[in-house]
Amino acid sequence: MSMRVVDVERVRGLPLFCGVSEETFGAVTAGAFLQKFPAGTTLLHEGDPVDFLYVLLDGLVELEGTWNDKETTLAVLRPVSTFIFAAVALDADALMSARTVERSDILMLSGEALRRAMQTDPRFSYAATLELAGCYRGLVRSLKNQKLRGGAERLANYLITQRVRQGGAETFTLPHEKRLLASLLGMTPENLSRAFATLTGYGVVINGPEVTIARPVVLERLAKPDPLIDNHHPPASRLWARPSGKCGPPAARASRRTGPGCECPRPVRGPAHGRWPCPSGPGRSAPPTDAKPPPRPSAGRAG
Amino acid sequence: MSMRVVDVERVRGLPLFCGVSEETFGAVTAGAFLQKFPAGTTLLHEGDPVDFLYVLLDGLVELEGTWNDKETTLAVLRPVSTFIFAAVALDADALMSARTVERSDILMLSGEALRRAMQTDPRFSYAATLELAGCYRGLVRSLKNQKLRGGAERLANYLITQRVRQGGAETFTLPHEKRLLASLLGMTPENLSRAFATLTGYGVVINGPEVTIARPVVLERLAKPDPLIDNHHPPASRLWARPSGKCGPPAARASRRTGPGCECPRPVRGPAHGRWPCPSGPGRSAPPTDAKPPPRPSAGRAG
DNA sequence: GGATTGGATTGATGATGATCAAATTCAGGC
DNA sequence: GCCTGAATTTGATCATCATCAATCCAATCC
């Protein structure tokens, strides 16, 4: 099943293919399949060897992990995004399952071809590095979110993020079932329901899948959003795609913190060092030492 | 301060520099600093711009995250390992702080030089991709560990992993303070203490920092270790280093699941599909659909 | 030695989250 | 319109975990 031109362009616009040669792109997409899957299809099981890189072109996909008959959602993806790239790169078994939440169009790219391309085209392996670095940082955020915050706080921040991503209007719609959201936030559906009830006291109005944040300031006082945890602006994806299917030259990106960074277009940061409505706060418990490196040593050269 | 030859070779042996040219390696290590830091030194603060890739040559380093006056440790590193590579690659702000737990020797490599090298030497950006992929998967494991298991289970699995990594003897020593372990496992020191007390009932004997697993089978019945969460064998690091400072040719690694994989030397796996003392279990709740992709469509080509 | 310090442990209590059960709402299907 | 099944909500109860407080212990420092 061949891709429509539109789809090719959307794939071409992915950060992963930013700056790669037409040959490489051709080689990688040559043996690709574009498939449509119904909702609820398991694309890949935890522990399975991974033969393809998946690209979600349309629909909704959940990545989940299992242990001891329990399962948890690690991420919910929307188009356009790639998934299980790390396993593909290493030619390793999947650490998580992937399943469609809605009917989805998914492009499958040969892992073999990708690994070959990475060793051939330096631009591609460079793009791959940036892609993975972005994914890595996404997970760091998730882990911090999970370990440092309580359920209601996670929900509050989720809602704030959604509001921003959906355009910033007072009212928006949850992108999927609450049951799935609960799993993503690391709680049971019952507790999610109660967490919503709690947020009612902070100006949040729930109406089925419709959420209204009536008093954002109040909610933020509870949520304490933090740019080092919450990625309000979507990481890359279509932001990188130019209508022409080209993307910014690597030179521009490599320059010191200028232009749109690959992972995140650097949310508007205030003057000087400020970087969020909610600063990390001055009160930090003082650890044993907190000194900058001792006066730089006789700074010689090595290697 | 110039590196000793031994140190240069240890750095050269890192997976990150596997297969890179001497020129690239030289360019990257040219402006490097080797510094010794006392215990408890904060090398890097959350939110700071990252100018260096750090390489821990000796000592112990903790990576931690903070929010709302609470902190949690995301990883504890031992030599030889690199850290905050993702932030360096993207030239982004650090998402976590790094501090020495013990007196440490740390090599600092210029981020600028590394990013330049990634765009110059395809072998290097390829190695970087594999490195990041390994780190990514490490975090997936952590997140699953955190979301799916309870405190006692996390501890039990931690102990089992330590036993294996330290050689498999019945008795071993905790590599650092329990306070730090508690934070790593996502619990309070008090609860860690109680979790240890609980494990006493499963054949675990605690004597200060000395831990004895008297009845591994019993403990494993509680812990239910899983290769998709627990990485019993250390990921890469010195495993890759050849005494000569060279490492396996990429060709060997790229081949389908043979030879020592870069992330993990593929723990001894049983026959057929088995891969761990504790299988993921047959009982899996049946989701809506669990089918393999529908009969492959008219499988055309795209791109 | 004796005092001091910080880590580790233990106990008591409260908060948070999970589980079980039942009621309720909602979307389709007939 | 009514039925049915699933999602969601609510209530009650239990398990887990955090917090506060006090104690114990070992290392260190005069």
XYZ file of C-alpha atoms (C1' of nucleotides) in Angstrom:
666
model
C 0.000 0.000 0.000
C 1.753 3.073 -1.153
C 1.730 6.295 0.751
C 0.014 9.361 -0.455
C 2.281 12.247 -1.299
C 0.948 14.112 1.705
C 2.042 11.293 3.946
C 5.493 11.124 2.449
C 5.887 14.794 3.153
C 4.736 14.404 6.695
C 7.286 11.703 7.301
C 9.936 13.710 5.566
C 9.151 16.545 7.910
C 9.882 14.532 11.022
C 12.847 15.709 13.054
C 14.284 12.268 12.533
C 14.698 12.940 8.856
C 15.760 16.508 9.202
C 18.644 17.150 6.852
C 19.080 13.623 5.589
C 19.849 13.068 1.957
C 17.202 12.033 -0.509
C 19.071 8.781 -1.061
C 18.962 7.884 2.579
C 15.349 8.853 2.907
C 14.550 6.836 -0.167
C 16.487 3.830 1.081
C 14.718 3.895 4.393
C 11.224 4.368 3.057
C 11.673 1.993 0.165
C 10.518 -1.138 1.947
C 7.993 0.630 4.118
C 4.423 -0.446 4.748
C 1.596 1.875 5.419
C -1.106 0.078 7.325
C -4.415 0.958 8.871
C -5.209 -0.663 12.168
C -8.505 -0.729 14.008
C -8.741 0.558 17.569
C -7.393 -1.747 20.225
C -4.845 -3.535 18.091
C -1.629 -4.578 19.745
C 1.087 -3.615 17.319
C 3.921 -4.935 19.361
C 4.267 -6.880 22.545
C 6.681 -6.263 25.374
C 9.633 -8.564 24.947
C 9.175 -9.078 21.241
C 12.052 -8.437 18.907
C 11.518 -5.207 17.060
C 11.724 -5.299 13.315
C 10.246 -1.968 12.429
C 10.271 1.615 13.384
C 6.682 2.747 13.653
C 5.472 6.130 12.530
C 2.044 7.177 13.633
C 0.519 9.211 10.822
C -3.020 9.301 12.024
C -4.891 8.052 15.056
C -3.776 7.474 18.622
C -1.305 4.999 20.057
C -0.579 3.930 23.606
C 2.732 2.610 24.873
C 2.327 0.417 27.888
C 4.358 -1.641 30.284
C 3.342 -4.737 32.178
C 4.448 -6.522 35.281
C 2.791 -9.055 37.464
C -0.568 -8.820 35.748
C -0.636 -5.087 36.186
C -0.205 -2.668 33.359
C 0.595 0.986 33.104
C 0.613 3.470 30.296
C 3.986 5.003 29.624
C 2.935 7.368 26.879
C 0.082 8.285 24.584
C 1.178 9.350 21.151
C -0.525 11.414 18.546
C 0.485 12.051 14.965
C 3.034 12.625 13.717
C 5.398 10.676 15.904
C 7.742 7.759 15.782
C 7.947 5.114 18.430
C 10.252 2.380 19.726
C 13.159 3.925 17.950
C 15.571 3.030 20.748
C 14.856 -0.675 20.438
C 15.225 -0.434 16.682
C 18.552 1.334 16.961
C 19.908 -1.343 19.277
C 18.147 -4.178 17.540
C 16.832 -5.166 20.937
C 13.600 -6.532 22.326
C 10.831 -4.080 23.043
C 10.522 -2.924 26.625
C 6.958 -1.829 26.118
C 3.913 -2.826 24.152
C 2.279 -0.574 21.623
C -1.418 -0.577 20.847
C -3.785 1.570 18.936
C -6.330 3.484 20.948
C -8.194 4.658 17.897
C -8.147 3.526 14.327
C -4.702 4.500 13.140
C -2.553 4.893 10.062
C 0.872 3.594 10.780
C 3.953 3.532 8.672
C 6.423 0.774 9.330
C 10.029 1.285 8.362
C 12.504 -1.548 8.214
C 14.781 -1.611 11.243
C 17.540 -3.158 9.214
C 17.418 -0.371 6.682
C 17.394 2.238 9.419
C 20.408 0.803 11.166
C 22.217 0.611 7.870
C 21.296 4.188 7.085
C 22.554 5.338 10.456
C 25.963 3.998 9.634
C 25.937 5.459 6.176
C 24.489 8.908 6.395
C 26.031 11.088 9.104
C 23.162 13.538 8.906
C 20.779 10.771 9.657
C 22.641 9.396 12.643
C 22.973 12.942 13.875
C 19.242 13.467 13.559
C 18.722 10.122 15.252
C 20.858 11.234 18.172
C 18.839 14.391 18.619
C 15.615 12.456 18.334
C 16.656 10.010 21.010
C 17.993 12.750 23.225
C 14.575 14.378 23.074
C 12.856 11.104 23.924
C 15.257 10.545 26.774
C 14.479 13.891 28.264
C 10.792 13.220 27.910
C 11.235 10.185 30.075
C 13.246 12.077 32.644
C 10.310 14.421 32.925
C 7.903 11.531 33.332
C 9.984 9.946 36.024
C 10.271 13.155 37.982
C 6.567 13.748 37.558
C 5.873 10.307 38.914
C 8.277 10.314 41.826
C 7.898 13.860 43.022
C 4.233 14.650 42.665
C 1.028 13.297 44.067
C -1.954 12.235 42.013
C -3.898 15.475 42.154
C -0.776 17.433 41.270
C -0.066 15.238 38.291
C -3.593 15.684 37.060
C -3.528 19.436 37.571
C -0.339 19.727 35.562
C -1.688 17.462 32.886
C -4.703 19.696 32.489
C -2.584 22.815 32.313
C -0.402 21.240 29.657
C -3.418 20.178 27.654
C -4.915 23.610 27.791
C -1.733 25.150 26.406
C -1.297 22.522 23.719
C -4.857 22.832 22.557
C -4.557 26.537 22.054
C -5.001 28.010 25.493
C -8.775 28.384 25.528
C -10.552 28.202 28.859
C -12.337 25.025 27.851
C -10.874 22.038 26.071
C -11.527 18.376 25.488
C -9.697 15.415 26.933
C -7.999 13.627 24.051
C -9.054 10.149 25.160
C -10.843 8.052 27.745
C -10.323 8.868 31.385
C -9.424 5.268 32.062
C -6.386 5.699 29.848
C -5.536 9.015 31.402
C -5.586 7.400 34.815
C -3.099 4.794 33.703
C -0.896 7.447 32.151
C -0.927 9.454 35.345
C -0.162 6.382 37.391
C -3.403 5.967 39.269
C -6.618 3.999 39.180
C -9.700 5.259 37.344
C -11.412 5.579 40.701
C -8.725 7.830 42.053
C -8.630 9.881 38.889
C -12.312 10.504 39.350
C -11.686 11.640 42.898
C -8.762 13.772 41.806
C -11.057 15.539 39.358
C -13.485 16.072 42.194
C -10.690 17.600 44.244
C -9.751 19.995 41.468
C -13.312 21.230 41.447
C -12.255 23.196 44.488
C -9.583 24.883 42.377
C -11.787 26.237 39.643
C -11.863 23.185 37.400
C -15.202 22.256 35.905
C -15.711 18.816 34.462
C -18.391 18.003 31.990
C -17.838 14.591 30.504
C -14.742 14.948 28.379
C -14.965 18.728 28.494
C -12.719 20.473 30.979
C -12.867 24.115 31.906
C -10.161 25.792 33.893
C -12.069 28.703 35.303
C -9.332 30.117 37.502
C -5.932 29.181 36.040
C -4.046 31.092 38.697
C -5.647 29.126 41.484
C -5.021 25.849 39.740
C -1.405 26.718 39.112
C -0.876 27.461 42.747
C -1.729 23.839 43.363
C -0.024 22.417 40.286
C 3.219 24.342 40.544
C 4.156 23.640 36.922
C 7.859 23.451 36.300
C 9.625 23.662 32.928
C 11.969 20.953 34.123
C 9.077 18.540 34.381
C 6.271 19.790 32.207
C 6.712 20.208 28.509
C 3.834 22.514 27.784
C 4.792 22.950 24.181
C 4.820 19.781 22.158
C 8.247 18.337 21.567
C 9.209 18.820 17.944
C 6.919 16.888 15.611
C 5.142 19.045 13.144
C 6.830 22.120 14.482
C 9.807 21.106 12.463
C 8.026 20.411 9.264
C 8.207 23.118 6.704
C 5.397 23.240 4.181
C 8.054 22.496 1.602
C 9.104 19.413 3.490
C 12.473 20.883 4.312
C 13.713 21.857 7.688
C 16.124 24.248 9.260
C 19.756 23.735 8.399
C 21.676 21.894 11.106
C 24.071 24.782 11.300
C 21.334 26.964 12.695
C 20.413 24.405 15.281
C 23.925 23.699 16.342
C 24.533 27.293 17.181
C 24.394 28.153 20.811
C 20.825 28.122 21.952
C 19.420 30.039 19.065
C 16.623 29.266 16.680
C 14.062 26.628 17.471
C 15.760 23.910 19.472
C 15.007 20.452 18.256
C 13.443 19.087 21.406
C 11.487 22.095 22.421
C 11.234 25.518 20.872
C 12.313 26.953 24.183
C 9.184 28.298 25.819
C 9.128 32.015 26.071
C 11.506 32.754 28.810
C 11.518 35.960 30.716
C 14.455 38.271 31.020
C 17.808 37.213 32.363
C 17.590 33.751 33.812
C 13.879 33.456 34.443
C 12.150 30.718 32.558
C 8.641 30.056 33.792
C 5.657 31.528 35.516
C 6.558 29.341 38.449
C 10.204 29.623 39.389
C 11.903 26.696 41.035
C 11.799 28.742 44.186
C 14.620 30.060 46.299
C 14.155 27.689 49.225
C 16.467 24.798 48.452
C 17.757 22.640 51.230
C 21.462 23.173 51.502
C 23.403 20.020 50.766
C 26.873 19.354 52.154
C 28.638 21.333 49.525
C 27.259 23.297 46.694
C 30.354 24.846 45.301
C 31.301 25.437 41.731
C 34.294 23.400 40.666
C 37.384 24.450 42.577
C 39.406 27.066 40.752
C 40.080 25.399 37.480
C 43.199 23.283 37.778
C 46.265 23.733 35.671
C 43.960 23.071 32.756
C 46.141 20.953 30.566
C 45.139 18.917 27.617
C 44.526 15.254 27.414
C 44.262 12.663 24.683
C 45.526 18.795 34.523
C 46.378 16.114 32.036
C 44.935 12.631 32.155
C 47.004 9.637 32.897
C 47.370 7.216 30.056
C 45.227 4.736 31.936
C 42.430 7.258 32.075
C 42.653 8.050 28.414
C 42.283 4.389 27.641
C 39.318 4.041 29.920
C 37.575 6.891 28.171
C 38.557 5.518 24.806
C 36.959 2.250 25.819
C 33.570 3.793 26.478
C 30.807 2.653 24.139
C 30.392 6.290 23.217
C 33.782 6.272 21.541
C 33.501 2.844 20.085
C 34.809 2.940 16.540
C 35.421 6.668 16.303
C 38.472 7.897 14.524
C 41.563 9.010 16.384
C 41.080 12.480 14.995
C 37.608 12.775 16.401
C 38.628 11.347 19.723
C 41.527 13.745 19.837
C 39.362 16.709 18.903
C 36.869 15.893 21.581
C 39.337 15.244 24.361
C 41.579 18.107 23.397
C 39.949 20.739 25.543
C 39.003 18.353 28.306
C 39.488 18.871 32.011
C 40.094 16.136 34.507
C 39.005 17.270 37.921
C 38.791 15.756 41.355
C 35.790 16.729 43.396
C 35.155 16.128 47.069
C 32.083 14.251 48.213
C 28.866 16.213 48.165
C 29.795 18.612 45.415
C 27.068 19.749 43.097
C 28.519 19.524 39.637
C 25.490 20.808 37.852
C 22.176 22.232 38.880
C 18.800 21.443 37.420
C 17.927 24.111 34.906
C 21.487 25.168 34.233
C 22.757 25.261 30.694
C 25.046 22.332 30.087
C 28.462 23.080 28.705
C 30.180 19.768 29.271
C 29.702 16.105 28.949
C 30.800 14.545 32.210
C 32.647 11.268 32.428
C 32.905 9.657 35.817
C 36.277 7.946 36.010
C 36.364 7.232 39.699
C 34.019 7.760 42.615
C 30.240 7.873 42.782
C 27.774 10.357 41.346
C 24.090 10.890 41.963
C 21.632 12.364 39.494
C 18.698 13.986 41.183
C 15.541 15.841 40.395
C 13.750 18.443 42.456
C 10.283 19.819 42.695
C 8.470 21.741 45.354
C 11.262 21.399 47.914
C 11.317 17.651 47.492
C 14.102 15.795 45.803
C 14.498 12.360 44.384
C 17.459 10.564 42.947
C 17.060 9.381 39.414
C 20.254 7.388 39.148
C 23.453 6.539 40.940
C 26.428 6.191 38.657
C 29.673 4.376 39.081
C 32.760 4.466 36.907
C 33.126 4.438 34.013
C 30.065 6.262 32.828
C 29.046 9.406 31.080
C 26.186 11.592 32.158
C 23.889 14.329 30.871
C 24.721 13.424 27.327
C 21.197 14.121 26.138
C 21.292 17.710 27.316
C 24.712 18.144 25.721
C 23.535 16.753 22.418
C 20.591 19.137 22.318
C 22.484 21.991 23.888
C 19.643 22.259 26.344
C 19.271 23.008 30.026
C 19.829 20.164 32.443
C 16.702 18.419 33.684
C 18.513 17.000 36.668
C 21.273 17.959 39.052
C 24.456 15.983 39.405
C 26.400 15.669 42.626
C 29.255 13.612 43.863
C 28.453 11.093 46.551
C 32.076 10.214 47.138
C 35.265 11.939 46.156
C 35.320 11.581 42.393
C 37.525 11.957 39.362
C 35.540 13.503 36.597
C 36.460 14.269 33.054
C 34.700 17.158 31.417
C 34.435 17.231 27.656
C 33.418 20.333 25.758
C 29.820 20.160 24.607
C 30.604 22.341 21.635
C 33.326 19.997 20.489
C 31.080 16.989 20.954
C 28.266 18.445 18.940
C 30.705 19.395 16.226
C 32.176 15.911 16.255
C 28.741 14.367 15.968
C 28.201 16.207 12.734
C 31.611 15.345 11.426
C 32.295 11.747 12.293
C 29.503 9.355 11.343
C 30.952 6.643 13.568
C 30.719 8.977 16.483
C 27.145 10.052 15.914
C 26.290 6.403 15.404
C 27.901 5.505 18.713
C 26.105 8.437 20.285
C 22.806 7.120 19.020
C 23.422 3.724 20.528
C 24.547 5.277 23.786
C 21.412 7.370 24.046
C 19.218 4.468 23.051
C 20.697 2.502 25.935
C 20.101 5.362 28.347
C 16.565 5.730 27.097
C 15.827 2.112 27.749
C 17.332 2.415 31.200
C 14.796 5.093 31.961
C 11.934 3.043 30.578
C 12.928 0.360 33.030
C 13.020 2.842 35.881
C 9.640 4.200 35.051
C 8.077 0.762 34.866
C 9.791 -0.175 38.105
C 8.370 2.888 39.739
C 4.845 2.687 38.412
C 4.258 -1.031 38.572
C 5.930 -2.185 41.755
C 5.542 -1.455 45.420
C 8.341 -0.428 47.713
C 9.247 -3.861 49.043
C 9.258 -5.257 45.535
C 11.536 -2.532 44.281
C 13.925 -3.184 47.112
C 13.873 -6.940 46.593
C 14.700 -6.524 42.932
C 17.385 -4.016 43.706
C 19.030 -6.501 46.027
C 18.849 -9.280 43.475
C 20.410 -7.048 40.856
C 23.173 -6.022 43.209
C 23.946 -9.595 44.078
C 24.347 -10.488 40.413
C 26.390 -7.429 39.585
C 28.726 -7.947 42.487
C 29.540 -11.467 41.449
C 26.636 -13.508 42.724
C 27.929 -14.335 46.195
C 25.390 -14.910 48.930
C 26.583 -11.845 50.803
C 27.388 -8.462 49.364
C 27.715 -4.841 50.397
C 25.417 -1.971 49.628
C 27.318 0.449 47.426
C 26.232 3.535 49.349
C 24.196 4.952 52.191
C 20.715 3.634 52.699
C 19.371 7.152 52.693
C 20.455 7.450 49.084
C 19.098 4.038 48.225
C 15.750 5.055 49.630
C 15.637 8.091 47.394
C 16.644 6.012 44.387
C 13.903 3.510 45.104
C 11.387 6.278 45.548
C 10.681 5.978 49.233
C 11.620 7.560 52.525
C 14.536 6.253 54.604
C 12.034 5.179 57.246
C 10.121 3.092 54.789
C 13.261 1.608 53.350
C 14.152 0.479 56.819
C 10.755 -1.135 57.197
C 11.024 -2.691 53.767
C 14.287 -4.297 54.825
C 12.524 -5.566 57.920
C 9.835 -7.073 55.703
C 12.393 -8.845 53.528
C 13.765 -10.481 56.661
C 10.803 -12.779 56.319
C 12.067 -13.778 52.869
C 15.529 -14.889 53.850
C 17.267 -11.553 53.690
C 19.703 -10.782 56.488
C 20.811 -7.218 57.055
C 23.937 -6.338 58.938
C 24.699 -2.686 58.509
C 25.687 -2.314 54.869
C 26.120 -6.084 54.513
C 23.248 -7.932 52.904
C 22.858 -11.680 52.737
C 20.289 -13.330 50.554
C 19.956 -16.646 52.304
C 17.140 -18.069 50.214
C 17.242 -16.510 46.743
C 14.337 -18.597 45.515
C 12.063 -17.319 48.224
C 13.101 -13.751 47.623
C 12.551 -14.088 43.907
C 9.070 -15.345 44.436
C 8.373 -11.998 46.033
C 10.490 -9.900 43.698
C 9.379 -11.456 40.417
C 12.353 -10.060 38.521
C 11.671 -9.329 34.882
C 14.237 -8.766 32.128
C 12.010 -6.036 30.769
C 12.486 -4.054 33.949
C 15.603 -5.259 35.685
C 18.947 -4.985 34.015
C 20.876 -7.472 36.079
C 23.966 -7.167 33.985
C 25.408 -3.684 33.797
C 24.649 -1.837 30.583
C 27.802 -1.594 28.516
C 30.486 0.391 30.304
C 33.632 -1.525 30.885
C 32.191 -4.559 29.238
C 32.971 -2.941 25.955
C 36.465 -1.849 26.676
C 39.147 -4.047 25.305
C 42.484 -3.950 27.108
C 43.856 -2.542 23.917
C 41.359 0.261 23.984
C 39.623 -1.010 20.911
C 36.165 -2.401 20.747
C 34.176 -4.805 18.675
C 33.676 -3.754 15.074
C 30.293 -2.168 14.468
C 29.640 -4.715 11.798
C 29.522 -7.428 14.410
C 27.119 -5.467 16.495
C 24.888 -4.507 13.671
C 24.284 -8.102 12.776
C 21.031 -9.527 13.912
C 21.162 -10.116 17.619
C 24.551 -11.693 17.748
C 27.600 -10.866 19.723
C 27.451 -8.696 22.792
C 24.748 -6.135 22.192
C 25.771 -2.656 23.066
C 23.215 -1.973 25.730
C 23.202 -5.303 27.429
C 25.126 -8.474 26.656
C 21.849 -10.285 26.457
C 21.569 -12.157 29.728
C 21.750 -15.879 29.364
C 18.451 -16.771 27.960
C 16.997 -20.199 28.093
C 15.943 -22.250 25.129
C 13.420 -21.141 22.583
C 11.696 -18.021 23.763
C 12.393 -18.213 27.483
C 14.502 -15.444 28.768
C 14.441 -15.291 32.531
C 13.972 -17.292 35.669
C 10.649 -15.577 36.002
C 8.563 -15.534 32.846
C 6.149 -12.696 32.349
C 3.394 -15.173 33.072
C 0.655 -16.479 30.860
C -2.241 -14.708 32.552
C -2.676 -11.534 30.636
C -5.947 -9.684 30.624
C -7.414 -9.842 27.181
C -7.731 -6.423 25.597
C -10.225 -5.603 22.874
C -8.072 -6.950 20.108
C -4.729 -8.579 20.221
C -4.259 -9.553 16.654
C -1.188 -9.428 14.526
C -1.487 -6.905 11.749
C -4.261 -7.871 9.356
C -3.001 -9.897 6.425
C -0.410 -7.616 5.003
C -2.084 -5.246 2.574
C -1.142 -4.952 -1.049
C 2.298 -4.248 0.309
C 3.445 -1.574 -2.016
C 6.397 0.680 -1.717
C 6.503 4.241 -0.694
C 8.901 7.136 -0.916
C 37.266 9.376 77.591
C 33.181 12.085 76.643
C 30.556 14.848 73.726
C 28.748 15.597 69.280
C 26.983 14.463 64.941
C 24.478 12.193 61.439
C 22.608 7.935 59.826
C 19.579 4.267 60.878
C 15.814 2.286 63.254
C 11.313 2.073 65.609
C 6.763 3.610 66.947
C 2.582 6.320 66.382
C -0.347 8.668 63.434
C -2.249 10.746 59.322
C -2.492 11.129 54.241
C -2.670 9.040 49.967
C -3.781 5.534 46.987
C -5.794 0.739 45.946
C -9.516 -2.398 46.076
C -14.159 -4.002 46.236
C -18.862 -3.117 45.544
C -22.675 -0.744 43.869
C -24.995 2.991 41.607
C -25.168 5.993 37.615
C -24.453 7.778 33.147
C -23.923 7.295 28.334
C -23.639 5.393 23.592
C -25.155 2.253 20.486
C -27.999 -1.407 18.773
C -32.376 -3.257 18.002
C -38.167 3.940 23.011
C -35.814 0.384 25.485
C -32.007 -2.683 26.355
C -27.341 -3.622 27.028
C -22.535 -3.047 28.016
C -18.945 -0.162 29.165
C -17.186 3.815 31.302
C -17.497 6.594 35.073
C -18.658 7.856 39.573
C -19.374 7.196 44.513
C -18.940 4.983 48.936
C -16.662 2.009 52.236
C -12.689 -0.242 53.566
C -7.953 -1.657 53.515
C -2.969 -1.276 52.294
C 0.758 1.491 51.483
C 3.425 5.270 52.274
C 4.825 9.789 54.497
C 5.541 12.385 58.481
C 6.784 13.418 63.108
C 9.139 12.072 67.108
C 12.187 9.559 69.858
C 15.868 6.393 70.298
C 19.940 3.842 69.082
C 24.361 3.444 67.176
C 28.837 4.319 65.115
C 32.219 7.538 63.632
C 34.600 11.603 64.710
C 36.512 15.381 67.240
C 38.447 17.655 70.918
